[in-house]
Amino acid sequence: MALHPQTVAVLEFMKQLGTPPLHEVTPEVGRANYLATRIPSNVDLPEIKDFDAGGVRCRLYRSSTIDNAPLLIYYHGGGWVIGDLDTHDDICRKLARDAKCSVVAVDYRLAPEHPAPASHEDCITATRWIFANAQKLAVDPNRIAIGGDSAGGNLAAIVSMHAGVKPVFQLLVYPATDMRMGQESHRVNAQGYLLTADSMKWFIGHYLQGDEKKKHDPMYSPLLSDDATLKKSPPTLVITAEYDPLRDEGEQFAARLNDVGVPTSLVRFNGQIHAFFAMSEILDDAAAAVALSAAYLRKHLGT
């Protein structure tokens, strides 16, 4: 399928901005440029507050003031190098509103200042703290889901298998699951669709600091996990985009989960690019993807 006309317009607009590609700038500049693309959210919620989860800064979004609310723990994307609580604020607000749950966003440490394994250590620490302190957050410890997009999807998959907690569901939006970058989608979608092969090499280079062994380690490439470890995953929704370098590794991860008996749904948005999920104000497919995610969350969280 051809690129969606709305997405063509987005790519053309971004081209006209003249922002240099990620692999040509420093992480500090990349973070500032990413934050500058943020569209302030128009979603109001009863409560939003920052808090400390075992030494990891987090942000709580409450869609209601009830106690014992279901919860989604969300890990933001950005290649383990860029992104923060503010870049993904709108996504968290919309998922809280539409899934009728609370959301906690995790502000994990970023590379290269804090290379692997800092990010997934923070996510595991925060997640364990949230499960152990659910009452303090007015959430139900038996109705907690996890999720994330891109690098955040990678972190969610790792948390679900290695944190020793039992989320009831995981939402993986175009997750990075294989640091080796060997799939066909990395070749055919290498240039022209926002996330490029050069950008992925830049991200992974900063994150893994040139350690080639880590690319083959399931703690960084969850697609390479053994069957017994994969079976620890909860029911899963994987969302992919046709024109995304990460498309194939996300779909392969969904297939592996299904193969080991984890109930997993895979939905590919044809005509779309990496990062489309965050553009629900301007892309119809993004609004549909958020609505789909919220529907799955409501089903598994019982809202």
PDB file of C-alpha atoms in Angstrom, residues 45 60-64 66 69-73 92-104 139 143 145 294 297-298 301 303:
ATOM      1  CA  LEU A  45      -7.612  14.693  33.636  1.00  0.00           C
ATOM      2  CA  LEU A  60       0.863   9.523  37.451  1.00  0.00           C
ATOM      3  CA  TYR A  61      -2.180  10.261  35.282  1.00  0.00           C
ATOM      4  CA  ARG A  62      -5.523   9.575  36.936  1.00  0.00           C
ATOM      5  CA  SER A  63      -8.628   9.361  34.752  1.00  0.00           C
ATOM      6  CA  SER A  64     -10.881   9.310  37.828  1.00  0.00           C
ATOM      7  CA  ILE A  66     -11.716   6.283  42.460  1.00  0.00           C
ATOM      8  CA  ALA A  69      -8.176   1.839  39.717  1.00  0.00           C
ATOM      9  CA  PRO A  70      -6.623  -0.293  36.957  1.00  0.00           C
ATOM     10  CA  LEU A  71      -3.228   0.918  35.753  1.00  0.00           C
ATOM     11  CA  LEU A  72      -1.041   1.050  32.657  1.00  0.00           C
ATOM     12  CA  ILE A  73       2.700   1.512  33.226  1.00  0.00           C
ATOM     13  CA  CYS A  92      -0.464   8.938  28.279  1.00  0.00           C
ATOM     14  CA  ARG A  93      -3.364  11.344  28.725  1.00  0.00           C
ATOM     15  CA  LYS A  94      -5.312   9.794  25.860  1.00  0.00           C
ATOM     16  CA  LEU A  95      -4.712   6.220  26.969  1.00  0.00           C
ATOM     17  CA  ALA A  96      -5.787   7.127  30.514  1.00  0.00           C
ATOM     18  CA  ARG A  97      -8.955   8.816  29.248  1.00  0.00           C
ATOM     19  CA  ASP A  98      -9.909   6.249  26.615  1.00  0.00           C
ATOM     20  CA  ALA A  99      -8.953   3.103  28.526  1.00  0.00           C
ATOM     21  CA  LYS A 100     -10.582   4.463  31.709  1.00  0.00           C
ATOM     22  CA  CYS A 101      -7.507   3.679  33.770  1.00  0.00           C
ATOM     23  CA  SER A 102      -4.640   5.377  35.529  1.00  0.00           C
ATOM     24  CA  VAL A 103      -1.302   5.611  33.715  1.00  0.00           C
ATOM     25  CA  VAL A 104       2.193   5.856  35.160  1.00  0.00           C
ATOM     26  CA  VAL A 139      -4.468   1.357  41.955  1.00  0.00           C
ATOM     27  CA  ARG A 143      -5.057  -5.026  37.258  1.00  0.00           C
ATOM     28  CA  ALA A 145      -0.723  -3.589  32.384  1.00  0.00           C
ATOM     29  CA  ALA A 294      -7.531   1.580  24.622  1.00  0.00           C
ATOM     30  CA  LEU A 297      -6.624  -2.217  27.685  1.00  0.00           C
ATOM     31  CA  ARG A 298     -10.274  -1.959  28.722  1.00  0.00           C
ATOM     32  CA  LEU A 301      -8.081  -4.355  32.757  1.00  0.00           C
ATOM     33  CA  THR A 303     -12.865  -1.252  32.655  1.00  0.00           C
TER      34      THR A 303
END
